[in-house]
Structures are given as structure tokens and as C-alpha cells.
């Protein structure tokens, strides 16, 4: 299909419909509301369900019901709403139901503001709900990726019987870029385990309760094995001009875009900088990051939080290389020039002397 | 002893053996005298009599009846505490042929799940809700429920429920009866055999309503909990009969089954090939895709800024849309804010021959300032040699730069002259295009046609474009066409 100028949030819904999503349950919140609005417009026209729920708590439980009935379904929200959904996400992961959640992050904590932040990282990537579970987390950085990653999310959700979160920031949701959409697919047949109110599915049971400790342990080990498989197979990252990079920048979403500009500006000054942009946040692109640490002398993590992605980079690199950190929060998104100035300042002495960088 | 006849066989839709239960697979987990056993049986009989075992999906709650799926040989979904009506809603919406029964206790439905039950009822979801009210939290060991009668002691109301501190018991049927949508609301009891016989009929009707495609049906069952009430089963039944029935009242509160409107049938889904058109991905305007790269290299960082209502975002969008048609890489990023009066508005637009790294414009080489505050805010950041269009008679004396190419014109006043003050943004666009040669006329008109939905506004915008061009032709500005290319 021809490229069409599309808002990131709308791209999510169009891609979802094209991928066979036929139910949307959600509650409005800035900066994610265009997702609900587009879903309200399109889903009824394709024989699907759109329902504006009474709360995000209800939305996520409707998703539980829709997924249990074997329908590709999704919801979307932002920080405060995602917090309310954590209960449901835990149940969905526990009951092994596939569904897609888009989180268009805004400023927090509390009511915060509606400008972009990346501070839902911990509650999404680390699992804000109770129990040993993970959501699979994808991190789009363009309107095209909002579409592509939504398609990918539905496939991963079905493959792993697990909730998948498309984790974007307010800017990635609000910006318009050309998007080439995939061709529509037929609604996938409902999975065998679904509860559909038919003779064939009558024996089926969707539940997350395992009263006997041994049975629950067995269930948790099964989930754990599934996550390990995802870690082995699904981690992805974009490496941009890292071949000869001495300093590797790490950032995702809108920061991945800003950092791409920083790479260009820095290289124009003769500083060998590259970018690693995680496309999956869980599973985290551990192998790729470690591979780059063989040649890179230092890393600079830049994110719109006080250091949530930073923790994962530190855990991954295990002290192999010094890691510097650049952060803006509160809805401020830095310009490329601002990050460049930080980079030059931070690495100035070591760049001149060509000495091994010391962790600041 | 004389001979006897069994008149009540085990319901067909109960399992013969409760295999999902780890031990003692021939008895239930309910205490002797518990009302759940009776309610399960009444519901199972209704399912049998209506012949809907295959179609039934039972949503089990959190509480003593969390294990309803041990016993019912139907489709089963176990849900989070209080959320069964939300789960049931989605199941029924996507599987309208199924018979969805939400089975909930009082803590589940009347405390933590209040929002879910009220809104499912208010939407008139065509589901059946069985609400088992025994006035206590049973499974967690006897804490106060929202329906615990006044004066009654529990582990969390050790001095007896007090209206001043714990409030009154919640009358859920009455609460739901204030809503328009529900079709059937009735409270029954298990206090006497006669009450139980009546409960059987009412539960069956509440399920039958769904079979007939009617709306939301709700049955509250006043039910004994001998273990936690610390009464024997006979005393517990008396408590239901005397105390619970007195507190809540046994009655039909609503029966709109005769006059209930039939729900409209679902529209059949379109053919898969139709979906791109429905999504607006085939709009008929842009059938000829841009072929290859545009002739001229370009790397524009455009900032458009002004008051909310001046068409700032649309101006940027037209540039991006027309740029896309011209074959450039484009991006448009609004600095969004709350929907409030007197807000300022700006957007970042990139048009580039090369892939766009950051969509953010921090050092614009084109600034389109629709008001003075925007000029003052963004002018200092403009790249040397950049283009600045300002909506005013002249640049303020204390706000001008010699190293940029500026054009001040009263675009809003020109728009007033056209009879539509809001068209100033497009007049400014016309001036920019005329002064720079950026983009072809048909690309811009194509963009306007796609973005401006009203025919009146589209025609007005065409006039506005021409108006802007005319102004520039009258007094050429120092922006040679060749400036933009290759910046």
C-alpha cells in the first residue's frame, strides 16, 4: 500500500485492524486518546467491537474476557491508566492470554503532566503487577514502527500466549510520518484453548488460580521457560553506525530518534559515535549490547526518566565499560544539540587524550 | 421404610466426578448448609432445562465460588476480584451466541466490583448475573461485607456493624433498579423450601431472558453461610428467612421482559479486501505514487508557531503532506497541550531528501510565526540565513535579526479582508511558496484537498493561497528561490 501521512497513535489502530484485531476496550487519556478514537471509528465498521469502559481496570479485564473468548483484542492508555491495568495484566499473564496493550507514556508520578516521558519503563518492563510474569515489550520510534510493531505484537502475543505491550512516548504517538501499511489478513481462527460457548470448547477453562503449591510452581516454571525462550529468540535492536564507534549511545522511542541526530552531529565533529536502539525492551537486547562493548570504549544512555533503561544497560554490561547517563524528565525532550553538548563535555578529556574512559 | 422415588437427579451439566478438585472428587468444597450448593444446583437445572450446556460460559469470581468450574461442565473463565461483569461483557460482545453467566458473591460484586456491575447493567449487557449475598466474606474467614446487616459482628466489625462507621448494607437490586437498561431484577432467598422453589424459577428466567436475546438480567440470592455465621444449617436458614430477608426484602424489582426492545442484529463483517478502503488507506486522491526521489535536494527544519485556533498545526500538516507527495521524507510533530483556552501551539515539520533522524526541530531554518510571542520565542534559534515569516506589519524593532531572511505581512488582516480571519495560516503558506518555489502548486492543492474536509473551507483555502502569492508578487522579498535547496 502507498505511504500515507499518519499519526503514530492512528497507525496503531489501522495496523491492528489489518492484523485481525476485532475488539478494543479502553478509557480515554492524553496522549493516547487518538487510539481509542480511531478504534471507535473503525472497529464497528469491520464487524468488531469498540467499547469505552468505565475505567482502565474494567478495560483490561474486558481484554481478559475478549482474549479468553479467542479474539485478537487490544487496549491503550498512558501512565496513570496503565497503573490501573497492572492487576489485569498480572491475571492475563497468569492465565496465558494473548492481547496487545499500547502505552503512550506521559509525565509522572501521580497526575504528572501529558507531555512525553519514558517513565513507565519499570512498570511495564519489570512488570508492575504481582507475581513472576513478564509482558513482552516493543519500543517503536516512528509512525511506521507504531504500525509494524503492532502487527508484530499480535503475532508475538499469539505465539507466546502472553500480553505484549507497545511502549511508546507521547511524541511517537502524536507525530505524523508516512506509513506503509501491510495488507489486511483474515481474522485468525480462534485458538483451541479459547472459551467460545460451543460444544467443542466446552471443556476449556481459562484461569490463573492454582491452589496447590506444586501445581502453581509447575505453572510458574512453565511461564519462566516461555520467557527464556523469548529471551533467546525475540530480542532485537537497531545498530546505527556502530561499526567503528568508540562511544555507543543507547536510547529508544523518541530518544532513539534524537540520538540518531546526535550521531550525525558528533561525527561531523570527528567523534566516533554510534547508536544502539533497543526495539524490544523485554526481552532486552543483551547479546547485541555486550557485543558492542567489545570495541566501544564507553556508553551513554539517554532517556526521558531518571534512569530506568539505565538499570538494564548496567545489568547487561556488568561493569565491562563505563556508562554515562543523560536524562530529561517532566515532559522535556532534549534537542540533539543539548545531548551533543553533554557528550562532548562528558567525554572531552578522554577524547583528547585518547585515554581509557573513567566512569564518571 | 417405604419405597421412594428420586425426583431431582444430578443435573446433566454438573460433572460426574470433580476431577479439577485435587482430592475428594465426589464432594464439593462447600461447607454443609452453604447456599452455594443450592444456587449451583438451581443454575445447573436451568441450564439443563434450557438445553444450553454447550453454549454456556460461566464466569467465576473470587470468593468461595471461585471454584465453580470444578462442578459446571460448561465453558469456564475464572476472573479477577469484582471484574466478572467486565470479563462477561467482552465475552458476550465477541461471542453473542454464547450464554454468559457471571456468578458473584457480595464482596466481589457489591464492594470491589461496584463499578463493573453498575456499568455492565447500565450498558444493558445481555448477560445473566447471579449475585449470592450471604452478608459476609466467607473464603477469607468472616470479614465484614458491604451487605453485612447492621449490628452484625464480623472479624472486621468486632463491635457489630455500625451505620456511623461502616455505613448501611448496600442494596444492590435497588441500586441497579435506578438504571434504565436492566430488563430483569429480582431478589430471592434460600430461607424456606418455598423460597428455594421460587429461586429456581427466577434463576431460570434470568438465564432464559438471555436465550431470548433480551438484556441485562440480575438475580440476588440471600444465602446462608453457617460456618462463618457460627450457626448450624437450620439456624442459618432461619437467619436468611428472618434477618436477611428483613434487611433486604424478597421481591421482583423489575420485569421488562415483555416490553424490552430486541437488540439490533450485528452488521455482517465486510470482505477482507474492503478493509483498506474502510481505514481510509485507499482515498482515490493519491493514486499515482511519487516516483523516485525528487529532483532537488532539501533539508528543511520548519517550525510553525502561534496561538491555538490560528491553524498552526494544519499549516504544518499541509507542508508535510505536500512534501510527501513531492517525494520527500517528511515528519510532523505537534507540541501538544491540554485542551484549554488561550493556549499556544507549535509544530515541528521536517522535509528532507534523506531519511529523517529526529523529527524535532531545535534549530529551524524556516520559522513561520503567526504571533509575536512565537516570534520572540523561536527567532533566536533560527539558523543563520534561515527564512522567517511573521504575521505582522513589521518585525518589532527589538526582535529582528540581520542574518535571516525575514518577511513580515499582516496575514490575519489579509484574511479578514477575505472575510475569514482564520485563513491567515494558508495565506502565509501561499507567501512562503511564492517566495521560495518550495513545492508544486498541485502538490499543495492535493494536500489541502485531503486534509480540509469541508468544501467551503477548501475553496477558501485556495483563495487564501493565491492571496499570499499575490502579496509576494507585489513586493518581492529577499528570498531567492535557490536559497532553500541544499541548506
Tab-separated table of N, CA, C and O in Angstrom, chain B residues 26-113:
chain	number	residue	atom	x	y	z
B	26	UNK	N	-15.627	-36.536	44.818
B	26	UNK	CA	-17.063	-36.797	44.751
B	26	UNK	C	-17.847	-35.901	45.695
B	26	UNK	O	-19.026	-36.113	45.929
B	27	UNK	N	-17.194	-34.938	46.284
B	27	UNK	CA	-17.948	-33.980	47.092
B	27	UNK	C	-17.472	-32.572	46.777
B	27	UNK	O	-16.375	-32.385	46.250
B	28	UNK	N	-18.314	-31.602	47.113
B	28	UNK	CA	-17.939	-30.224	46.801
B	28	UNK	C	-17.039	-29.672	47.898
B	28	UNK	O	-16.874	-30.286	48.946
B	29	UNK	N	-16.487	-28.492	47.619
B	29	UNK	CA	-15.647	-27.854	48.649
B	29	UNK	C	-16.477	-26.957	49.558
B	29	UNK	O	-15.940	-26.300	50.431
B	30	UNK	N	-17.779	-26.904	49.316
B	30	UNK	CA	-18.625	-26.021	50.125
B	30	UNK	C	-18.969	-26.668	51.470
B	30	UNK	O	-19.090	-27.888	51.581
B	31	UNK	N	-19.157	-25.820	52.471
B	31	UNK	CA	-19.461	-26.308	53.813
B	31	UNK	C	-20.896	-26.860	53.858
B	31	UNK	O	-21.735	-26.465	53.050
B	32	UNK	N	-21.183	-27.727	54.823
B	32	UNK	CA	-22.565	-28.199	54.978
B	32	UNK	C	-23.494	-27.008	55.225
B	32	UNK	O	-23.174	-26.110	56.008
B	33	UNK	N	-24.598	-26.978	54.499
B	33	UNK	CA	-25.574	-25.904	54.697
B	33	UNK	C	-25.283	-24.643	53.923
B	33	UNK	O	-26.035	-23.663	53.995
B	34	UNK	N	-24.181	-24.625	53.162
B	34	UNK	CA	-23.813	-23.434	52.388
B	34	UNK	C	-24.815	-23.228	51.249
B	34	UNK	O	-25.242	-24.185	50.599
B	35	UNK	N	-25.159	-21.974	50.994
B	35	UNK	CA	-26.126	-21.690	49.935
B	35	UNK	C	-25.591	-21.927	48.530
B	35	UNK	O	-26.361	-22.153	47.601
B	36	UNK	N	-24.269	-21.890	48.379
B	36	UNK	CA	-23.710	-22.043	47.024
B	36	UNK	C	-24.120	-23.365	46.389
B	36	UNK	O	-24.400	-23.425	45.192
B	37	UNK	N	-24.139	-24.431	47.229
B	37	UNK	CA	-24.509	-25.739	46.690
B	37	UNK	C	-25.895	-25.675	46.063
B	37	UNK	O	-26.131	-26.197	44.964
B	38	UNK	N	-26.816	-25.005	46.773
B	38	UNK	CA	-28.192	-24.904	46.263
B	38	UNK	C	-28.225	-24.042	45.000
B	38	UNK	O	-28.821	-24.410	43.992
B	39	UNK	N	-27.558	-22.899	45.044
B	39	UNK	CA	-27.595	-21.984	43.886
B	39	UNK	C	-26.954	-22.663	42.673
B	39	UNK	O	-27.454	-22.559	41.551
B	40	UNK	N	-25.849	-23.384	42.897
B	40	UNK	CA	-25.215	-24.127	41.797
B	40	UNK	C	-26.241	-25.073	41.171
B	40	UNK	O	-26.377	-25.174	39.958
B	41	UNK	N	-26.960	-25.769	42.043
B	41	UNK	CA	-27.909	-26.762	41.553
B	41	UNK	C	-29.033	-26.087	40.759
B	41	UNK	O	-29.419	-26.560	39.684
B	42	UNK	N	-29.529	-24.979	41.270
B	42	UNK	CA	-30.620	-24.279	40.575
B	42	UNK	C	-30.153	-23.767	39.210
B	42	UNK	O	-30.877	-23.853	38.223
B	43	UNK	N	-28.936	-23.255	39.188
B	43	UNK	CA	-28.399	-22.749	37.915
B	43	UNK	C	-28.179	-23.913	36.935
B	43	UNK	O	-28.512	-23.808	35.746
B	44	UNK	N	-27.657	-25.016	37.469
B	44	UNK	CA	-27.392	-26.178	36.609
B	44	UNK	C	-28.702	-26.721	36.031
B	44	UNK	O	-28.786	-27.069	34.853
B	45	UNK	N	-29.736	-26.752	36.859
B	45	UNK	CA	-31.045	-27.214	36.364
B	45	UNK	C	-31.561	-26.302	35.262
B	45	UNK	O	-32.099	-26.760	34.256
B	46	UNK	N	-31.389	-25.003	35.462
B	46	UNK	CA	-31.860	-24.038	34.454
B	46	UNK	C	-31.127	-24.282	33.133
B	46	UNK	O	-31.740	-24.286	32.062
B	47	UNK	N	-29.819	-24.499	33.238
B	47	UNK	CA	-29.024	-24.731	32.017
B	47	UNK	C	-29.505	-26.007	31.321
B	47	UNK	O	-29.695	-26.036	30.101
B	48	UNK	N	-29.753	-27.039	32.121
B	48	UNK	CA	-30.263	-28.301	31.550
B	48	UNK	C	-31.615	-28.087	30.875
B	48	UNK	O	-31.830	-28.499	29.741
B	49	UNK	N	-32.512	-27.455	31.603
B	49	UNK	CA	-33.883	-27.311	31.093
B	49	UNK	C	-33.928	-26.456	29.828
B	49	UNK	O	-34.770	-26.666	28.967
B	50	UNK	N	-33.009	-25.511	29.742
B	50	UNK	CA	-32.999	-24.635	28.559
B	50	UNK	C	-32.162	-25.238	27.425
B	50	UNK	O	-32.119	-24.692	26.321
B	51	UNK	N	-31.486	-26.335	27.728
B	51	UNK	CA	-30.711	-27.029	26.682
B	51	UNK	C	-29.537	-26.211	26.158
B	51	UNK	O	-29.255	-26.191	24.965
B	52	UNK	N	-28.837	-25.507	27.061
B	52	UNK	CA	-27.801	-24.576	26.626
B	52	UNK	C	-26.414	-24.920	27.167
B	52	UNK	O	-25.532	-24.064	27.207
B	53	UNK	N	-26.247	-26.174	27.552
B	53	UNK	CA	-24.963	-26.531	28.187
B	53	UNK	C	-23.770	-26.184	27.292
B	53	UNK	O	-22.775	-25.634	27.754
B	54	UNK	N	-23.877	-26.492	26.005
B	54	UNK	CA	-22.746	-26.233	25.103
B	54	UNK	C	-22.484	-24.749	24.918
B	54	UNK	O	-21.361	-24.334	24.623
B	55	UNK	N	-23.542	-23.950	25.027
B	55	UNK	CA	-23.399	-22.513	24.748
B	55	UNK	C	-23.001	-21.712	25.983
B	55	UNK	O	-22.658	-20.536	25.878
B	56	UNK	N	-23.086	-22.330	27.145
B	56	UNK	CA	-22.921	-21.560	28.375
B	56	UNK	C	-21.449	-21.315	28.717
B	56	UNK	O	-20.607	-22.210	28.604
B	57	UNK	N	-21.176	-20.076	29.092
B	57	UNK	CA	-19.852	-19.717	29.610
B	57	UNK	C	-20.062	-19.124	31.003
B	57	UNK	O	-20.765	-18.128	31.165
B	58	UNK	N	-19.474	-19.773	31.987
B	58	UNK	CA	-19.641	-19.341	33.370
B	58	UNK	C	-18.403	-18.553	33.799
B	58	UNK	O	-17.280	-19.025	33.664
B	59	UNK	N	-18.649	-17.342	34.278
B	59	UNK	CA	-17.534	-16.530	34.777
B	59	UNK	C	-17.524	-16.666	36.293
B	59	UNK	O	-18.453	-16.221	36.970
B	60	UNK	N	-16.467	-17.283	36.815
B	60	UNK	CA	-16.384	-17.466	38.263
B	60	UNK	C	-15.612	-16.331	38.890
B	60	UNK	O	-14.645	-15.847	38.319
B	61	UNK	N	-16.012	-15.936	40.068
B	61	UNK	CA	-15.415	-14.767	40.714
B	61	UNK	C	-14.278	-15.178	41.650
B	61	UNK	O	-13.831	-16.316	41.636
B	62	UNK	N	-13.872	-14.218	42.474
B	62	UNK	CA	-13.013	-14.524	43.609
B	62	UNK	C	-13.915	-14.599	44.829
B	62	UNK	O	-14.827	-13.802	44.997
B	63	UNK	N	-13.681	-15.587	45.657
B	63	UNK	CA	-14.539	-15.838	46.820
B	63	UNK	C	-14.775	-17.334	46.884
B	63	UNK	O	-14.100	-18.110	46.201
B	64	UNK	N	-15.751	-17.755	47.704
B	64	UNK	CA	-15.974	-19.200	47.862
B	64	UNK	C	-16.313	-19.868	46.538
B	64	UNK	O	-15.976	-21.017	46.321
B	65	UNK	N	-17.002	-19.145	45.658
B	65	UNK	CA	-17.424	-19.780	44.399
B	65	UNK	C	-16.361	-19.663	43.314
B	65	UNK	O	-16.634	-19.880	42.136
B	66	UNK	N	-15.126	-19.319	43.712
B	66	UNK	CA	-14.018	-19.233	42.759
B	66	UNK	C	-13.838	-20.550	42.006
B	66	UNK	O	-13.351	-20.588	40.896
B	67	UNK	N	-14.261	-21.651	42.663
B	67	UNK	CA	-14.083	-22.969	42.036
B	67	UNK	C	-15.353	-23.503	41.390
B	67	UNK	O	-15.522	-24.712	41.258
B	68	UNK	N	-16.239	-22.636	40.982
B	68	UNK	CA	-17.460	-23.089	40.300
B	68	UNK	C	-17.100	-24.003	39.134
B	68	UNK	O	-17.851	-24.914	38.787
B	69	UNK	N	-15.924	-23.757	38.555
B	69	UNK	CA	-15.533	-24.574	37.394
B	69	UNK	C	-15.177	-26.011	37.769
B	69	UNK	O	-15.002	-26.847	36.889
B	70	UNK	N	-15.039	-26.328	39.082
B	70	UNK	CA	-14.889	-27.731	39.485
B	70	UNK	C	-16.131	-28.534	39.103
B	70	UNK	O	-16.046	-29.726	38.850
B	71	UNK	N	-17.279	-27.832	39.108
B	71	UNK	CA	-18.553	-28.565	39.082
B	71	UNK	C	-19.318	-28.427	37.773
B	71	UNK	O	-19.970	-29.362	37.348
B	72	UNK	N	-19.236	-27.247	37.145
B	72	UNK	CA	-20.046	-26.999	35.959
B	72	UNK	C	-19.322	-27.467	34.699
B	72	UNK	O	-18.236	-26.960	34.377
B	73	UNK	N	-19.967	-28.396	33.996
B	73	UNK	CA	-19.406	-28.884	32.737
B	73	UNK	C	-19.866	-27.960	31.608
B	73	UNK	O	-20.670	-28.326	30.761
B	74	UNK	N	-19.359	-26.718	31.677
B	74	UNK	CA	-19.631	-25.713	30.638
B	74	UNK	C	-18.308	-24.999	30.377
B	74	UNK	O	-17.318	-25.288	31.040
B	75	UNK	N	-18.277	-24.064	29.437
B	75	UNK	CA	-17.077	-23.263	29.260
B	75	UNK	C	-16.861	-22.416	30.504
B	75	UNK	O	-17.811	-21.845	31.043
B	76	UNK	N	-15.619	-22.359	30.981
B	76	UNK	CA	-15.371	-21.662	32.253
B	76	UNK	C	-14.247	-20.638	32.150
B	76	UNK	O	-13.187	-20.924	31.582
B	77	UNK	N	-14.498	-19.472	32.706
B	77	UNK	CA	-13.461	-18.436	32.796
B	77	UNK	C	-13.447	-17.935	34.228
B	77	UNK	O	-14.481	-17.517	34.759
B	78	UNK	N	-12.283	-17.992	34.832
B	78	UNK	CA	-12.136	-17.505	36.203
B	78	UNK	C	-11.616	-16.079	36.115
B	78	UNK	O	-10.722	-15.793	35.325
B	79	UNK	N	-12.198	-15.168	36.865
B	79	UNK	CA	-11.800	-13.765	36.693
B	79	UNK	C	-11.254	-13.149	37.969
B	79	UNK	O	-11.325	-13.741	39.042
B	80	UNK	N	-10.746	-11.925	37.833
B	80	UNK	CA	-10.205	-11.200	38.988
B	80	UNK	C	-11.357	-10.721	39.872
B	80	UNK	O	-12.509	-10.645	39.450
B	81	UNK	N	-10.994	-10.351	41.118
B	81	UNK	CA	-11.980	-9.985	42.135
B	81	UNK	C	-12.848	-8.809	41.682
B	81	UNK	O	-12.322	-7.698	41.471
B	82	UNK	N	-14.112	-9.040	41.519
B	82	UNK	CA	-15.050	-7.974	41.178
B	82	UNK	C	-15.176	-7.688	39.706
B	82	UNK	O	-16.043	-6.913	39.288
B	83	UNK	N	-14.306	-8.288	38.872
B	83	UNK	CA	-14.256	-7.877	37.463
B	83	UNK	C	-15.089	-8.768	36.553
B	83	UNK	O	-15.065	-8.595	35.329
B	84	UNK	N	-15.803	-9.720	37.119
B	84	UNK	CA	-16.543	-10.660	36.277
B	84	UNK	C	-17.484	-9.957	35.282
B	84	UNK	O	-17.561	-10.376	34.129
B	85	UNK	N	-18.191	-8.883	35.680
B	85	UNK	CA	-19.075	-8.250	34.682
B	85	UNK	C	-18.306	-7.655	33.491
B	85	UNK	O	-18.826	-7.628	32.379
B	86	UNK	N	-17.086	-7.179	33.728
B	86	UNK	CA	-16.269	-6.656	32.622
B	86	UNK	C	-15.831	-7.804	31.715
B	86	UNK	O	-15.896	-7.713	30.490
B	87	UNK	N	-15.408	-8.895	32.335
B	87	UNK	CA	-14.994	-10.072	31.565
B	87	UNK	C	-16.193	-10.598	30.764
B	87	UNK	O	-16.097	-10.864	29.563
B	88	UNK	N	-17.335	-10.702	31.446
B	88	UNK	CA	-18.556	-11.221	30.807
B	88	UNK	C	-18.970	-10.342	29.635
B	88	UNK	O	-19.385	-10.834	28.586
B	89	UNK	N	-18.830	-9.023	29.822
B	89	UNK	CA	-19.180	-8.073	28.766
B	89	UNK	C	-18.424	-8.397	27.478
B	89	UNK	O	-19.003	-8.495	26.397
B	90	UNK	N	-17.113	-8.559	27.630
B	90	UNK	CA	-16.284	-8.767	26.435
B	90	UNK	C	-16.568	-10.122	25.795
B	90	UNK	O	-16.599	-10.250	24.573
B	91	UNK	N	-16.795	-11.134	26.628
B	91	UNK	CA	-17.088	-12.462	26.076
B	91	UNK	C	-18.382	-12.395	25.264
B	91	UNK	O	-18.453	-12.848	24.123
B	92	UNK	N	-19.396	-11.769	25.853
B	92	UNK	CA	-20.699	-11.713	25.185
B	92	UNK	C	-20.635	-10.855	23.914
B	92	UNK	O	-21.246	-11.181	22.899
B	93	UNK	N	-19.860	-9.761	23.969
B	93	UNK	CA	-19.774	-8.892	22.786
B	93	UNK	C	-19.148	-9.622	21.602
B	93	UNK	O	-19.577	-9.450	20.478
B	94	UNK	N	-18.114	-10.413	21.903
B	94	UNK	CA	-17.430	-11.085	20.796
B	94	UNK	C	-18.059	-12.419	20.451
B	94	UNK	O	-17.885	-12.922	19.347
B	95	UNK	N	-18.783	-13.030	21.383
B	95	UNK	CA	-19.437	-14.327	21.140
B	95	UNK	C	-20.912	-14.196	21.503
B	95	UNK	O	-21.375	-14.764	22.505
B	96	UNK	N	-21.665	-13.436	20.706
B	96	UNK	CA	-23.056	-13.140	21.088
B	96	UNK	C	-23.959	-14.362	21.164
B	96	UNK	O	-24.989	-14.324	21.828
B	97	UNK	N	-23.555	-15.468	20.530
B	97	UNK	CA	-24.382	-16.681	20.595
B	97	UNK	C	-24.222	-17.430	21.914
B	97	UNK	O	-25.024	-18.305	22.238
B	98	UNK	N	-23.173	-17.101	22.635
B	98	UNK	CA	-22.940	-17.811	23.891
B	98	UNK	C	-23.885	-17.277	24.965
B	98	UNK	O	-24.420	-16.177	24.850
B	99	UNK	N	-24.099	-18.094	26.006
B	99	UNK	CA	-24.917	-17.678	27.153
B	99	UNK	C	-23.939	-17.429	28.295
B	99	UNK	O	-23.297	-18.357	28.789
B	100	UNK	N	-23.796	-16.167	28.659
B	100	UNK	CA	-22.753	-15.795	29.609
B	100	UNK	C	-23.370	-15.526	30.982
B	100	UNK	O	-24.259	-14.679	31.121
B	101	UNK	N	-22.880	-16.259	31.970
B	101	UNK	CA	-23.397	-16.108	33.324
B	101	UNK	C	-22.263	-15.666	34.238
B	101	UNK	O	-21.234	-16.331	34.340
B	102	UNK	N	-22.464	-14.514	34.868
B	102	UNK	CA	-21.496	-14.027	35.841
B	102	UNK	C	-22.012	-14.394	37.220
B	102	UNK	O	-23.101	-13.994	37.614
B	103	UNK	N	-21.238	-15.183	37.932
B	103	UNK	CA	-21.659	-15.706	39.235
B	103	UNK	C	-20.782	-15.041	40.289
B	103	UNK	O	-19.568	-15.221	40.285
B	104	UNK	N	-21.372	-14.232	41.152
B	104	UNK	CA	-20.538	-13.432	42.064
B	104	UNK	C	-21.078	-13.402	43.494
B	104	UNK	O	-22.284	-13.453	43.713
B	105	UNK	N	-20.161	-13.233	44.421
B	105	UNK	CA	-20.544	-13.078	45.820
B	105	UNK	C	-20.666	-11.614	46.195
B	105	UNK	O	-20.494	-10.724	45.361
B	106	UNK	N	-20.939	-11.354	47.471
B	106	UNK	CA	-21.238	-9.972	47.854
B	106	UNK	C	-20.007	-9.083	47.950
B	106	UNK	O	-20.046	-7.931	47.541
B	107	UNK	N	-18.898	-9.628	48.464
B	107	UNK	CA	-17.692	-8.807	48.491
B	107	UNK	C	-17.251	-8.483	47.080
B	107	UNK	O	-16.879	-7.360	46.752
B	108	UNK	N	-17.335	-9.489	46.237
B	108	UNK	CA	-16.910	-9.371	44.844
B	108	UNK	C	-17.755	-8.338	44.101
B	108	UNK	O	-17.231	-7.418	43.474
B	109	UNK	N	-19.068	-8.480	44.196
B	109	UNK	CA	-19.950	-7.665	43.362
B	109	UNK	C	-20.269	-6.306	43.990
B	109	UNK	O	-20.310	-5.290	43.291
B	110	UNK	N	-20.487	-6.307	45.310
B	110	UNK	CA	-21.026	-5.086	45.923
B	110	UNK	C	-19.955	-4.198	46.550
B	110	UNK	O	-20.254	-3.098	47.000
B	111	UNK	N	-18.699	-4.681	46.611
B	111	UNK	CA	-17.627	-3.827	47.149
B	111	UNK	C	-16.625	-3.542	46.039
B	111	UNK	O	-16.741	-2.566	45.311
B	112	UNK	N	-15.693	-4.471	45.827
B	112	UNK	CA	-14.586	-4.188	44.899
B	112	UNK	C	-15.055	-4.080	43.455
B	112	UNK	O	-14.446	-3.387	42.653
B	113	UNK	N	-16.167	-4.727	43.145
B	113	UNK	CA	-16.628	-4.718	41.752
B	113	UNK	C	-17.826	-3.817	41.509
B	113	UNK	O	-18.542	-4.006	40.519
